[in-house]
mmCIF file of C-alpha atoms and ligand atoms in Angstrom:
data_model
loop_
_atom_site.group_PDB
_atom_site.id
_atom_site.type_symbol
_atom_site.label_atom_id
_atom_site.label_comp_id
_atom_site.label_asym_id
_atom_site.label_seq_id
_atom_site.Cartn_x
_atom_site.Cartn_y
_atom_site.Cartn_z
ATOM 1 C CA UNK A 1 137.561 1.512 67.721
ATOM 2 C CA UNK A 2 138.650 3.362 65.123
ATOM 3 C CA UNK A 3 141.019 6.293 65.288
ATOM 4 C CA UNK A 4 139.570 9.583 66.273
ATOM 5 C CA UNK A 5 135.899 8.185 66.504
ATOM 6 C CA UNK A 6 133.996 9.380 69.853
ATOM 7 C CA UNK A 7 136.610 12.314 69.695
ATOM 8 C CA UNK A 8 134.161 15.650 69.433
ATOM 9 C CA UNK A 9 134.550 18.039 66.361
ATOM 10 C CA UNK A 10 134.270 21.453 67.102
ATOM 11 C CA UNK A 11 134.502 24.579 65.497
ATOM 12 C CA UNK A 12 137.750 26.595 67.406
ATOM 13 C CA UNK A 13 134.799 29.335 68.440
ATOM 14 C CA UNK A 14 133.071 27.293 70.814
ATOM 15 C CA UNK A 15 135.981 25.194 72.455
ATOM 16 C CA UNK A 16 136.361 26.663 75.621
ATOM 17 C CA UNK A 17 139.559 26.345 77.091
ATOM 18 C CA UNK A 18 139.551 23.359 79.063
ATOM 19 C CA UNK A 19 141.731 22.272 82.329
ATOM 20 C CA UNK A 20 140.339 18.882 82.724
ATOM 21 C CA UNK A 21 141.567 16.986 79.759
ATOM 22 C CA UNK A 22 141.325 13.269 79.713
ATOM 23 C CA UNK A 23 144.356 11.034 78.752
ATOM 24 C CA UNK A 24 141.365 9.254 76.081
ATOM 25 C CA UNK A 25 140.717 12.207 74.563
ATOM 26 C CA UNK A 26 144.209 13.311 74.203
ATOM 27 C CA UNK A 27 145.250 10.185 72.606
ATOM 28 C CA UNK A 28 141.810 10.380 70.458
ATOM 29 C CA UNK A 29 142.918 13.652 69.068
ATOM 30 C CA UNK A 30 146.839 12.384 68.487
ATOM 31 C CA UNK A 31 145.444 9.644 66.685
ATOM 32 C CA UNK A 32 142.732 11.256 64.493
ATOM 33 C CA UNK A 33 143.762 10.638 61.033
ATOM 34 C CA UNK A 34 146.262 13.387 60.182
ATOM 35 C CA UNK A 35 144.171 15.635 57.477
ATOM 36 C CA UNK A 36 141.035 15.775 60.372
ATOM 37 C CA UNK A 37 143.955 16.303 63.314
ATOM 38 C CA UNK A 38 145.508 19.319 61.173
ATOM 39 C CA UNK A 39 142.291 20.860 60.240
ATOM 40 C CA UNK A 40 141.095 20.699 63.509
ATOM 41 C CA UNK A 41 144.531 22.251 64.595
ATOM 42 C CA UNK A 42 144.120 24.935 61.929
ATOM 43 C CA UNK A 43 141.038 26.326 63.031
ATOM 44 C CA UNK A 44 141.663 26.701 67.127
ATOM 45 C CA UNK A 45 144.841 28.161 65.750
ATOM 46 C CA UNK A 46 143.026 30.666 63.098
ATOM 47 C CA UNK A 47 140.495 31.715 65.876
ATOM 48 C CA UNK A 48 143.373 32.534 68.412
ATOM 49 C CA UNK A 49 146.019 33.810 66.401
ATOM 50 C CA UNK A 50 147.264 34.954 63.385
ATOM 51 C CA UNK A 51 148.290 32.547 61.235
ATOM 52 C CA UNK A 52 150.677 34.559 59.426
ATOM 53 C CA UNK A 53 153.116 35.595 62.203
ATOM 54 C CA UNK A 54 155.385 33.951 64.499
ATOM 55 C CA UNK A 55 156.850 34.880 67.649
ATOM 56 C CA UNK A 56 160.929 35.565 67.403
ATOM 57 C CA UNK A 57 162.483 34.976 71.104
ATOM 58 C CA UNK A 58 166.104 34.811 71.410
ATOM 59 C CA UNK A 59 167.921 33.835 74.315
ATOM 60 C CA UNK A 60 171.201 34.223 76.887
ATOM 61 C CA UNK A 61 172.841 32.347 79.487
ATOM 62 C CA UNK A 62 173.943 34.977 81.781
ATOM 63 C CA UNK A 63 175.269 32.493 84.175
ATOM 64 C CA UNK A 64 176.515 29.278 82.594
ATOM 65 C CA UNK A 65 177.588 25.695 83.779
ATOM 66 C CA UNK A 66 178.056 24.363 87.517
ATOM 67 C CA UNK A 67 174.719 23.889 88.057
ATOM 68 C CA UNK A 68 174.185 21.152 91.207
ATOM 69 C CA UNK A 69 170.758 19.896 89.383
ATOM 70 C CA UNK A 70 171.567 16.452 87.735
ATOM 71 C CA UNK A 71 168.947 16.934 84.774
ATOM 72 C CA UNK A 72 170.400 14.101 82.390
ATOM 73 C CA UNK A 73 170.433 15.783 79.015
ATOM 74 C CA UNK A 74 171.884 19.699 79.944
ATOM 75 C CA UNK A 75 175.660 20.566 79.182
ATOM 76 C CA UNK A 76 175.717 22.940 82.311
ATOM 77 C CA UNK A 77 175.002 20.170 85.413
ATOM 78 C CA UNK A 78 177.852 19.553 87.837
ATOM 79 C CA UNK A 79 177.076 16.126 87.603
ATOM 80 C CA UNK A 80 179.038 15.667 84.486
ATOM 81 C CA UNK A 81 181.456 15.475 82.161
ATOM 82 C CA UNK A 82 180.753 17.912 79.611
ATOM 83 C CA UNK A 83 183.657 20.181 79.724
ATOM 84 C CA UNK A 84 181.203 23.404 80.368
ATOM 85 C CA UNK A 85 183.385 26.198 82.119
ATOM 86 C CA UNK A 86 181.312 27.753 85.227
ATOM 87 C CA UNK A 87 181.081 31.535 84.943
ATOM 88 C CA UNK A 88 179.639 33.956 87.452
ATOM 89 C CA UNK A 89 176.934 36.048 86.750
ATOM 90 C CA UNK A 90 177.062 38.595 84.053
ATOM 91 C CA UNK A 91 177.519 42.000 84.015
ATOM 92 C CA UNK A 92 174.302 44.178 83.673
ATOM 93 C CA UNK A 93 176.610 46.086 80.891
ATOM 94 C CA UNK A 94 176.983 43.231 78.789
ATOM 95 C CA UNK A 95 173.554 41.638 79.190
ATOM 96 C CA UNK A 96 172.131 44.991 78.228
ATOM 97 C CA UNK A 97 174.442 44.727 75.171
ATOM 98 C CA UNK A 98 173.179 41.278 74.063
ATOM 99 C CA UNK A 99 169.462 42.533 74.345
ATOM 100 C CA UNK A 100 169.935 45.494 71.906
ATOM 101 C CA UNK A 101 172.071 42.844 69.611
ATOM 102 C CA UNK A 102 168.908 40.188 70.183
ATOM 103 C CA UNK A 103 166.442 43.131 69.027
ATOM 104 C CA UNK A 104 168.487 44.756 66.178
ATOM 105 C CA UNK A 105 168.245 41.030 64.702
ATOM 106 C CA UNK A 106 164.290 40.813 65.080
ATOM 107 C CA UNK A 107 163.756 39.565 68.808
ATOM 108 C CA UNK A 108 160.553 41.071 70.835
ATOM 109 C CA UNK A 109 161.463 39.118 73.677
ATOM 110 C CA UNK A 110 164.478 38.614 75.609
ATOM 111 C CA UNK A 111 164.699 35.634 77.748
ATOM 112 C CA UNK A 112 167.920 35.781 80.611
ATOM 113 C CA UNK A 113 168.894 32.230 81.719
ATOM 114 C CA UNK A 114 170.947 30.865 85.142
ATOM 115 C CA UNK A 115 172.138 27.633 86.009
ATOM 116 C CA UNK A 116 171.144 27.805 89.380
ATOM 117 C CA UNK A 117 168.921 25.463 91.099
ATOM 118 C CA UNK A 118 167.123 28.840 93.112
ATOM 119 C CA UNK A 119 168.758 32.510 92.891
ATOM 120 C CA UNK A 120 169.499 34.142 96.272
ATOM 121 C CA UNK A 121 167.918 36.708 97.447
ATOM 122 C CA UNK A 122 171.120 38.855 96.482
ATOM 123 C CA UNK A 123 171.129 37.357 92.911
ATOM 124 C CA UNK A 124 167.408 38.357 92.698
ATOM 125 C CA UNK A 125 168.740 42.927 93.116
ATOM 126 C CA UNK A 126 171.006 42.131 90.271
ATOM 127 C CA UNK A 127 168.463 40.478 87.814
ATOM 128 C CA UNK A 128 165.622 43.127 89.098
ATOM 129 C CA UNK A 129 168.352 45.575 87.718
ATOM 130 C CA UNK A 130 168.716 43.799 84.085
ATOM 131 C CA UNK A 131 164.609 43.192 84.089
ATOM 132 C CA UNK A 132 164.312 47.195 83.611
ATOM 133 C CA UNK A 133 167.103 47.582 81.508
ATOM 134 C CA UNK A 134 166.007 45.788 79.001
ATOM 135 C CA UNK A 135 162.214 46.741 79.434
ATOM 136 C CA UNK A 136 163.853 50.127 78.351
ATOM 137 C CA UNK A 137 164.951 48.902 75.159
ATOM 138 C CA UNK A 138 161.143 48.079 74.509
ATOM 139 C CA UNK A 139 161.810 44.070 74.561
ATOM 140 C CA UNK A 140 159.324 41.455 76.538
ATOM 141 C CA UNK A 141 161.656 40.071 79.516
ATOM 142 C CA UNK A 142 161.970 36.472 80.065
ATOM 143 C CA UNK A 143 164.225 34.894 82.493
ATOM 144 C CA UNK A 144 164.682 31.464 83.675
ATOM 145 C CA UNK A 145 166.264 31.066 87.365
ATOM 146 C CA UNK A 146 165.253 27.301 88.653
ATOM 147 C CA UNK A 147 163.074 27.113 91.678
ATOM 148 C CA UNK A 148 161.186 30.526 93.019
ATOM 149 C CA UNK A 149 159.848 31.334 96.584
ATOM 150 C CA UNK A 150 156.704 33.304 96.567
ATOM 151 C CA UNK A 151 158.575 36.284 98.049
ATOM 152 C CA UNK A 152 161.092 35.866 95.068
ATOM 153 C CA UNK A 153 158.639 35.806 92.252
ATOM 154 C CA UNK A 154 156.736 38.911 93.530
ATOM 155 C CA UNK A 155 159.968 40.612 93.675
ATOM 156 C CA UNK A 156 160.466 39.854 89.754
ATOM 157 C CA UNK A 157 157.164 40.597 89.326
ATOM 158 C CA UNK A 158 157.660 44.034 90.945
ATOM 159 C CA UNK A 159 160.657 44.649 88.450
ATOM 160 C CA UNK A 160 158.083 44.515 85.631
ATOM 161 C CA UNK A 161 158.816 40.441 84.257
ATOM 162 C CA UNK A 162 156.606 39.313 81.631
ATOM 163 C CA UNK A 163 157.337 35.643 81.609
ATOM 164 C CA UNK A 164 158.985 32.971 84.230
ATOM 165 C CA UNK A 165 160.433 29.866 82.049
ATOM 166 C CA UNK A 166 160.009 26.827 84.414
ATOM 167 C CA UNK A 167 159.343 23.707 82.731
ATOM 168 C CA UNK A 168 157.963 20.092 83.516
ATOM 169 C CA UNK A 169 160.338 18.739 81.330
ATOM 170 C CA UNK A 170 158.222 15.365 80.596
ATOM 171 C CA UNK A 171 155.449 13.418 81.798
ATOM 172 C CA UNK A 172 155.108 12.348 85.700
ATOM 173 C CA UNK A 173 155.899 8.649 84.705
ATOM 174 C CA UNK A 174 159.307 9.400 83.021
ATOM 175 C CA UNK A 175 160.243 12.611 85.254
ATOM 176 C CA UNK A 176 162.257 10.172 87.521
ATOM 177 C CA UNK A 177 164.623 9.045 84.879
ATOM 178 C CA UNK A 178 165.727 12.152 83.772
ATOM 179 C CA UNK A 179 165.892 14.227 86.930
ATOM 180 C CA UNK A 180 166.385 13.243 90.985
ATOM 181 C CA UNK A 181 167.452 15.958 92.639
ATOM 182 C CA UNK A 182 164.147 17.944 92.459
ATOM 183 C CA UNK A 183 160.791 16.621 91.962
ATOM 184 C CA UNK A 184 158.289 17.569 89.675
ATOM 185 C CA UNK A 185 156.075 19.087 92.542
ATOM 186 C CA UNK A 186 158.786 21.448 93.443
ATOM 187 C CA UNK A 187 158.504 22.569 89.931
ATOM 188 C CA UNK A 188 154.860 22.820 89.710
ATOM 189 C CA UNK A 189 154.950 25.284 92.831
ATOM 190 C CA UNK A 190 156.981 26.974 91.701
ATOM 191 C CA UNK A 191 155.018 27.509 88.769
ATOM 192 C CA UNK A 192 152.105 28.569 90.706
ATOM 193 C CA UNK A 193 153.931 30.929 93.019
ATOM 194 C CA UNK A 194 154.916 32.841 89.281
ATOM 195 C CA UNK A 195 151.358 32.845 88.266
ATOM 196 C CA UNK A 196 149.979 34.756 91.322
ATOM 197 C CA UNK A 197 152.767 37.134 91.655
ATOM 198 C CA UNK A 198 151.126 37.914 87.991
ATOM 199 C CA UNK A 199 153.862 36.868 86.204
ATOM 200 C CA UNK A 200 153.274 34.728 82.611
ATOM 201 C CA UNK A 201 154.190 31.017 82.782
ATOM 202 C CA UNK A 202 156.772 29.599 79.612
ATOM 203 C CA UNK A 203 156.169 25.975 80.557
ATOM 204 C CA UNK A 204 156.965 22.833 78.299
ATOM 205 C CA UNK A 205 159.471 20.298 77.961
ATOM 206 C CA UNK A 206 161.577 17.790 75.804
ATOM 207 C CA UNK A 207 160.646 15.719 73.299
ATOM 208 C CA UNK A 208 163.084 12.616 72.329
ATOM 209 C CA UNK A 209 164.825 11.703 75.794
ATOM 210 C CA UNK A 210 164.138 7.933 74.937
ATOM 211 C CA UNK A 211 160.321 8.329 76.128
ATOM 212 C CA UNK A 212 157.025 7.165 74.611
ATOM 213 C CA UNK A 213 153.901 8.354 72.821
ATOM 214 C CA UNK A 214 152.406 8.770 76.175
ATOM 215 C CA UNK A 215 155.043 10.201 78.022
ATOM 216 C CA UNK A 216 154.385 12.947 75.018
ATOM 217 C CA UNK A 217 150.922 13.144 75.716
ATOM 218 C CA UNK A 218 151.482 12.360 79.518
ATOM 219 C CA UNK A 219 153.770 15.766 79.288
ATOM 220 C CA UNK A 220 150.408 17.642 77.142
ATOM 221 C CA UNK A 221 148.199 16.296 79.918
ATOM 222 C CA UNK A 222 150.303 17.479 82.505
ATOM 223 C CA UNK A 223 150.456 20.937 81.138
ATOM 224 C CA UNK A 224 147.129 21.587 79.714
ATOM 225 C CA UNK A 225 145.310 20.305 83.229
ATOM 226 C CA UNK A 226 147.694 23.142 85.169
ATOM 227 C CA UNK A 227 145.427 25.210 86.886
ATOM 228 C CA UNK A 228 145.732 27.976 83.551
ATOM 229 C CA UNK A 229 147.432 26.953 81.130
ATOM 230 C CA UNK A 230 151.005 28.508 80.124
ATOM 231 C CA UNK A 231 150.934 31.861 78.006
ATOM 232 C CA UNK A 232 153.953 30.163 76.351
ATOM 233 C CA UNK A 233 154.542 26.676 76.057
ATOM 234 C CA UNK A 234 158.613 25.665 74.177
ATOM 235 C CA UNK A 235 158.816 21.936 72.799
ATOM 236 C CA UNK A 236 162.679 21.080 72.624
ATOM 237 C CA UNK A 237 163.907 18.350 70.666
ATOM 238 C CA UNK A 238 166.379 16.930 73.347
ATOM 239 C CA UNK A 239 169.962 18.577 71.525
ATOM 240 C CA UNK A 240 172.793 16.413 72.055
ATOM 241 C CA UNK A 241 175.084 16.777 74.571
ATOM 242 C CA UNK A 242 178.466 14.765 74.958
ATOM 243 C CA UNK A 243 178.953 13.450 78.180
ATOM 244 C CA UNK A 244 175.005 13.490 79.639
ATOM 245 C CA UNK A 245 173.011 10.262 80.556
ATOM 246 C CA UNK A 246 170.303 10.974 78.131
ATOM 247 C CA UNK A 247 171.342 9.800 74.030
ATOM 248 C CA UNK A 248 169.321 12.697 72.746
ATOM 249 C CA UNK A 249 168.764 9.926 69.354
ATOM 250 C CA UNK A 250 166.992 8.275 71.413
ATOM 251 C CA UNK A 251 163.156 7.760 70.246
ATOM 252 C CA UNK A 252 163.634 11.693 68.389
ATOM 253 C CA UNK A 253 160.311 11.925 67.051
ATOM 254 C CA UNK A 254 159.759 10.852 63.104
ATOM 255 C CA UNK A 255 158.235 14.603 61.596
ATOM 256 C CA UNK A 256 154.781 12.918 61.584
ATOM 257 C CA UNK A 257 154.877 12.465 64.893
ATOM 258 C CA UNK A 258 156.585 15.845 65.769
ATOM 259 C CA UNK A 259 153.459 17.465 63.929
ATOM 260 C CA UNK A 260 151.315 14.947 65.429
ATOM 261 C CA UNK A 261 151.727 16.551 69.106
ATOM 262 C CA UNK A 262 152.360 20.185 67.988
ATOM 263 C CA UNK A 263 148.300 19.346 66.769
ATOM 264 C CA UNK A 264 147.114 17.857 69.877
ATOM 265 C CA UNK A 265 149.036 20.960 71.520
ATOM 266 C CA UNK A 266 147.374 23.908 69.483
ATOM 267 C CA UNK A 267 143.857 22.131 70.503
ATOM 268 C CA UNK A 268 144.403 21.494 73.941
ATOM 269 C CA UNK A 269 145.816 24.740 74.850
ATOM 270 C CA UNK A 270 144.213 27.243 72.528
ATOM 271 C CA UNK A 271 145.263 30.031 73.448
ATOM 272 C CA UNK A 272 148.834 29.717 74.901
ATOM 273 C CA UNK A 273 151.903 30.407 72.238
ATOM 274 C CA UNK A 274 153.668 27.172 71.110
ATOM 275 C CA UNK A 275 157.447 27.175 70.817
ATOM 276 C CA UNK A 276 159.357 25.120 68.425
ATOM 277 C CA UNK A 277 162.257 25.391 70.844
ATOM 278 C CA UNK A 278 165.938 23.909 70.964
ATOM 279 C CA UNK A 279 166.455 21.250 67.786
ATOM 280 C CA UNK A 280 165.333 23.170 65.353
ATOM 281 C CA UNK A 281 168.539 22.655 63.762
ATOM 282 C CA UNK A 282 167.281 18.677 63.289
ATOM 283 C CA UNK A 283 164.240 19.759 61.503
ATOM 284 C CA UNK A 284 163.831 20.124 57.596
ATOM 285 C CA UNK A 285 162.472 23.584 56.920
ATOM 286 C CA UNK A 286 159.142 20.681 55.380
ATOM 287 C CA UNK A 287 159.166 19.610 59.148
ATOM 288 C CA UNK A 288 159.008 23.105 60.545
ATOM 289 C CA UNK A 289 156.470 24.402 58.018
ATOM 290 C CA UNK A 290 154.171 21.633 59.041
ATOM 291 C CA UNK A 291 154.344 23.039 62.549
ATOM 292 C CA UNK A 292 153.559 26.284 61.650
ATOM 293 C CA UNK A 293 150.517 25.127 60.182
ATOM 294 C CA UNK A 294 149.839 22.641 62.827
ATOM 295 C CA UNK A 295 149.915 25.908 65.235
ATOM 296 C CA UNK A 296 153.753 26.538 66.466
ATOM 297 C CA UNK A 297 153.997 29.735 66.290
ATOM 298 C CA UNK A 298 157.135 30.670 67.734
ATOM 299 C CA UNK A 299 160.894 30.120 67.386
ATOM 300 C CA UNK A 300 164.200 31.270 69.169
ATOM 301 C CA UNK A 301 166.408 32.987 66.473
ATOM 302 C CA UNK A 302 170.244 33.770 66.884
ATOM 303 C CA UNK A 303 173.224 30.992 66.359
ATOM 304 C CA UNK A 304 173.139 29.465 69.525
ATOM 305 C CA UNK A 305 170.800 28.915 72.322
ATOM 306 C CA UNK A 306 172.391 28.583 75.800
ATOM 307 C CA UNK A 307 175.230 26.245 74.878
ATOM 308 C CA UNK A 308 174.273 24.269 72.186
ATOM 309 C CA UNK A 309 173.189 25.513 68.112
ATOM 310 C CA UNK A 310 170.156 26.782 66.516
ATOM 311 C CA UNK A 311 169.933 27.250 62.755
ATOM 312 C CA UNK A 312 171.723 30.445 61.361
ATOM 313 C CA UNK A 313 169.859 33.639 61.432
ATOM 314 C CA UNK A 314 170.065 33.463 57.580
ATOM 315 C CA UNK A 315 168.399 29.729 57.570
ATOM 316 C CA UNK A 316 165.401 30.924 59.811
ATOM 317 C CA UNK A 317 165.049 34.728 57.735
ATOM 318 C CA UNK A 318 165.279 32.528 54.226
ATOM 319 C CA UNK A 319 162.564 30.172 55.577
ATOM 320 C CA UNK A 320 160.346 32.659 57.138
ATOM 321 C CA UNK A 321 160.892 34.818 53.516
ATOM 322 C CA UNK A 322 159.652 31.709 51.533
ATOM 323 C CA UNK A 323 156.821 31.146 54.146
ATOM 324 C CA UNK A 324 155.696 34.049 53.799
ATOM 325 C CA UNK A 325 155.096 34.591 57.889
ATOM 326 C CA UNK A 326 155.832 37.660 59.491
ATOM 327 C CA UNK A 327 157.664 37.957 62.802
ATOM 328 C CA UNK A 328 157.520 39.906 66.046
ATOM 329 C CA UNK A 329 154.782 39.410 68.639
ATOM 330 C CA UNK A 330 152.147 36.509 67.739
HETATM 331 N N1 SAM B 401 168.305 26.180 85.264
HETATM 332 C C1 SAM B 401 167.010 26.591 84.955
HETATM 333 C C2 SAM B 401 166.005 25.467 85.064
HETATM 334 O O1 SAM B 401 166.277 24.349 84.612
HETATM 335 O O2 SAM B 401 164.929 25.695 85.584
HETATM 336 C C3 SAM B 401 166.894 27.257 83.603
HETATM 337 C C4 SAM B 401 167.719 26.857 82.426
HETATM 338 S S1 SAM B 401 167.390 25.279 81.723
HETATM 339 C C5 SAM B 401 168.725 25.147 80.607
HETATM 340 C C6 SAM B 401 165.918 25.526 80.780
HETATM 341 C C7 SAM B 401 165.374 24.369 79.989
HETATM 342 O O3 SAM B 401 166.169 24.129 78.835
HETATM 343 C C8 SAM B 401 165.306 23.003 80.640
HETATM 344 O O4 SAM B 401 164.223 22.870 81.497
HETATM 345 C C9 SAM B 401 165.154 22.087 79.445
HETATM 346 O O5 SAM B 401 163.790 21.906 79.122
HETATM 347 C C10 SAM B 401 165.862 22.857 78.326
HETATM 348 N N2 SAM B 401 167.104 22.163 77.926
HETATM 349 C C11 SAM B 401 168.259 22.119 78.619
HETATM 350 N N3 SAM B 401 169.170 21.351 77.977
HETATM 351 C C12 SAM B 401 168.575 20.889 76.841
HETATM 352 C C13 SAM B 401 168.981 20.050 75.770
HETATM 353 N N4 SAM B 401 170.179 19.476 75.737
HETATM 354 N N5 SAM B 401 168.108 19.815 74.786
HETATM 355 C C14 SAM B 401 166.867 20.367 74.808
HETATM 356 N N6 SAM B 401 166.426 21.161 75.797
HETATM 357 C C15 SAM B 401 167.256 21.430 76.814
HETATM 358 C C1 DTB B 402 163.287 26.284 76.924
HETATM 359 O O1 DTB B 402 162.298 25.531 77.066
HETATM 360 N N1 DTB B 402 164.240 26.121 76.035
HETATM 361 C C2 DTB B 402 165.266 27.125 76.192
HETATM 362 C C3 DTB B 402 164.657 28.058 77.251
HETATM 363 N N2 DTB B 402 163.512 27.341 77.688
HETATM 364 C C4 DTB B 402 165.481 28.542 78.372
HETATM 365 C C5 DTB B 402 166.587 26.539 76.500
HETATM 366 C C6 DTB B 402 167.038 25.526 75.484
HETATM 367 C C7 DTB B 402 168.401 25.085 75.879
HETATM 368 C C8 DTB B 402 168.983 24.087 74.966
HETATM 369 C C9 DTB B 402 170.266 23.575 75.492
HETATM 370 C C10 DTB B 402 171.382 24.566 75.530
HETATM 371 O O2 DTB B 402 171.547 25.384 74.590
HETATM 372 O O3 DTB B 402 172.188 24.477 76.474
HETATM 373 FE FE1 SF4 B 403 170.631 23.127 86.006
HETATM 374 FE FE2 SF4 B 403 168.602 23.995 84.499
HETATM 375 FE FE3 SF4 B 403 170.555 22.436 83.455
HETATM 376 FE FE4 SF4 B 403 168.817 21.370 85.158
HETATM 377 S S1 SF4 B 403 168.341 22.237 83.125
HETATM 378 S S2 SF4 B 403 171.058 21.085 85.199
HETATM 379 S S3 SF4 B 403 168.468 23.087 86.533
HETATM 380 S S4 SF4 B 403 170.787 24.497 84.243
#
């Protein structure tokens, strides 16, 4: 058969958003030829968003390193030897201070992360305290905490969060070679206790861990068959690490491909924000244009992420500048 054929056009208006994908018509749609898979990209992204403006997220570890997770690609697991310090949770003082930096540089949303593998119940008073803070400064609050109870997320939910970051990381198939010490059901709960405490889901993974094609769409499938799909959904490009299991050059995807599933993304999940996340830094600004226009449509700014780089604020403002896209909310 040839590529794309038996794969249905439609217009972006009259796609519904669908949670019952099939693995043939994900791979149809990956494999259309790449002027039908872009067009078709461009116009679920045109009818959902504006194609002019990006998203601008920037991030903080307010509790770094010593994490007892064994995820094989992160600088911050116990497991290894990557010469991360372990610091205690922030002050709300200085996290407050980072938000106002984050927004004087263009960020509408702040997004707090912990190396924990669950806060406790007495972590949870002093993030509920930072979660109005920087509401006040008139940001969108992210944070990122590992697993959630129910109790827990409605609690966060009560302190006014916007979005819980919890992500699948990579397909089911693969999950088990990059992670053992939770399992990708825990995550998926975890997931759903954050959606009915009302809370937004930021849900994606890693691209270039040494997996396939269909790990890649295995991961899209995964996601876009949740029961709603993710308001936000980050794609990292696996950033290297020294002294993690995973070689982060590894199978990194050639920009075709990179496009390739940003496309298959935008269609699947029309309506949820896609995030050109960490490894930005290994993209041309070519590469990242042709995500913008295969529907990414937002981007982490500021010189580092948790603890590894993203490109310089001046990089990102000089590409946006020549682009021609606005940022702020998408
Ligand atoms: N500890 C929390 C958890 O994992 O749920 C939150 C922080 S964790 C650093 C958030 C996400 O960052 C991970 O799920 C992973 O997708 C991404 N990440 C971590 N290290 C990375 C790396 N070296 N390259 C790309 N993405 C990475
Ligand atoms: C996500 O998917 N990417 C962000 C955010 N969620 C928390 C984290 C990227 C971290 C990259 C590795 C680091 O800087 O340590
Ligand atoms: Fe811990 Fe999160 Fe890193 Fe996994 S990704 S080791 S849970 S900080």
């Amino acid at each position: 058969m040839m590529a794309g054929m038996g794969v249905e056009r439609h217009d972006g208006i009259s796609a519904p958003v669908r949670t019952d994908w099939k693995r043939a018509e994900a791979e149809g749609l990956y494999d259309l030829p790449f002027p039908d898979l872009m067009f078709q990209a461009q116009i679920v992204h045109r009818v959902n968003f504006d194609p002019n403006r990006i998203e601008t997220a920037s991030l903080l570890s307010i509790k770094t390193g010593g994490c007892p997770e064994d995820c094989g690609y992160c600088s911050q697991s116990a497991h290894y030897e990557t010469g991360m310090k372990a610091t205690r949770l922030m002050d709300r003082a200085d996290v407050i201070a980072g938000a106002q930096r984050a927004k004087e540089a263009g960020a509408t949303r702040f997004c707090m992360a912990a190396a924990w593998r669950n806060p406790k119940d007495r972590d949870l008073d002093q993030i509920c305290e930072m979660l109005s803070a920087v509401k006040g400064l008139g940001m969108e609050t992210c944070v990122t905490l590992g697993m959630l109870t129910a109790e827990q997320a409605n609690r966060l939910s009560g302190a006014g969060l916007d979005f819980y970051n919890h992500n699948v990381d990579t397909s089911p198939e693969f999950y088990g070679k990059i992670i053992t010490t939770r399992t990708l059901q825990n995550r998926i709960d975890t997931l759903a206790h954050v959606r009915e405490a009302g809370i937004k889901d930021c849900c994606g993974g890693i691209i270039g861990m040494g997996e396939h094609v269909e790990d890649r769409l295995g991961m899209l499938l995964l996601l876009a068959n949740l029961p709603s799909h993710p308001e936000s959904v980050p794609f990292n490009l696996c950033n290297e690490v020294k002294g993690v299991p995973v070689d982060d050059t590894a199978n990194r995807p050639d920009p075709i491909a990179m496009a390739r599933l940003i496309a298959t993304a935008r269609i699947m999940m029309p309506k949820s924000v896609v995030r050109l996340s960490a490894g930005r830094q290994y993209m041309t600004d070519e590469l990242q244009a042709l995500c913008f226009l295969a529907g990414a449509n937002s981007i982490f700014i500021g010189d580092v992420l948790l603890t590894t780089k993203n490109p310089q604020r001046d990089r990102d403002a000089s590409l946006l500048h020549r682009l021609g896209i606005a940022s702020g909310v998408a």
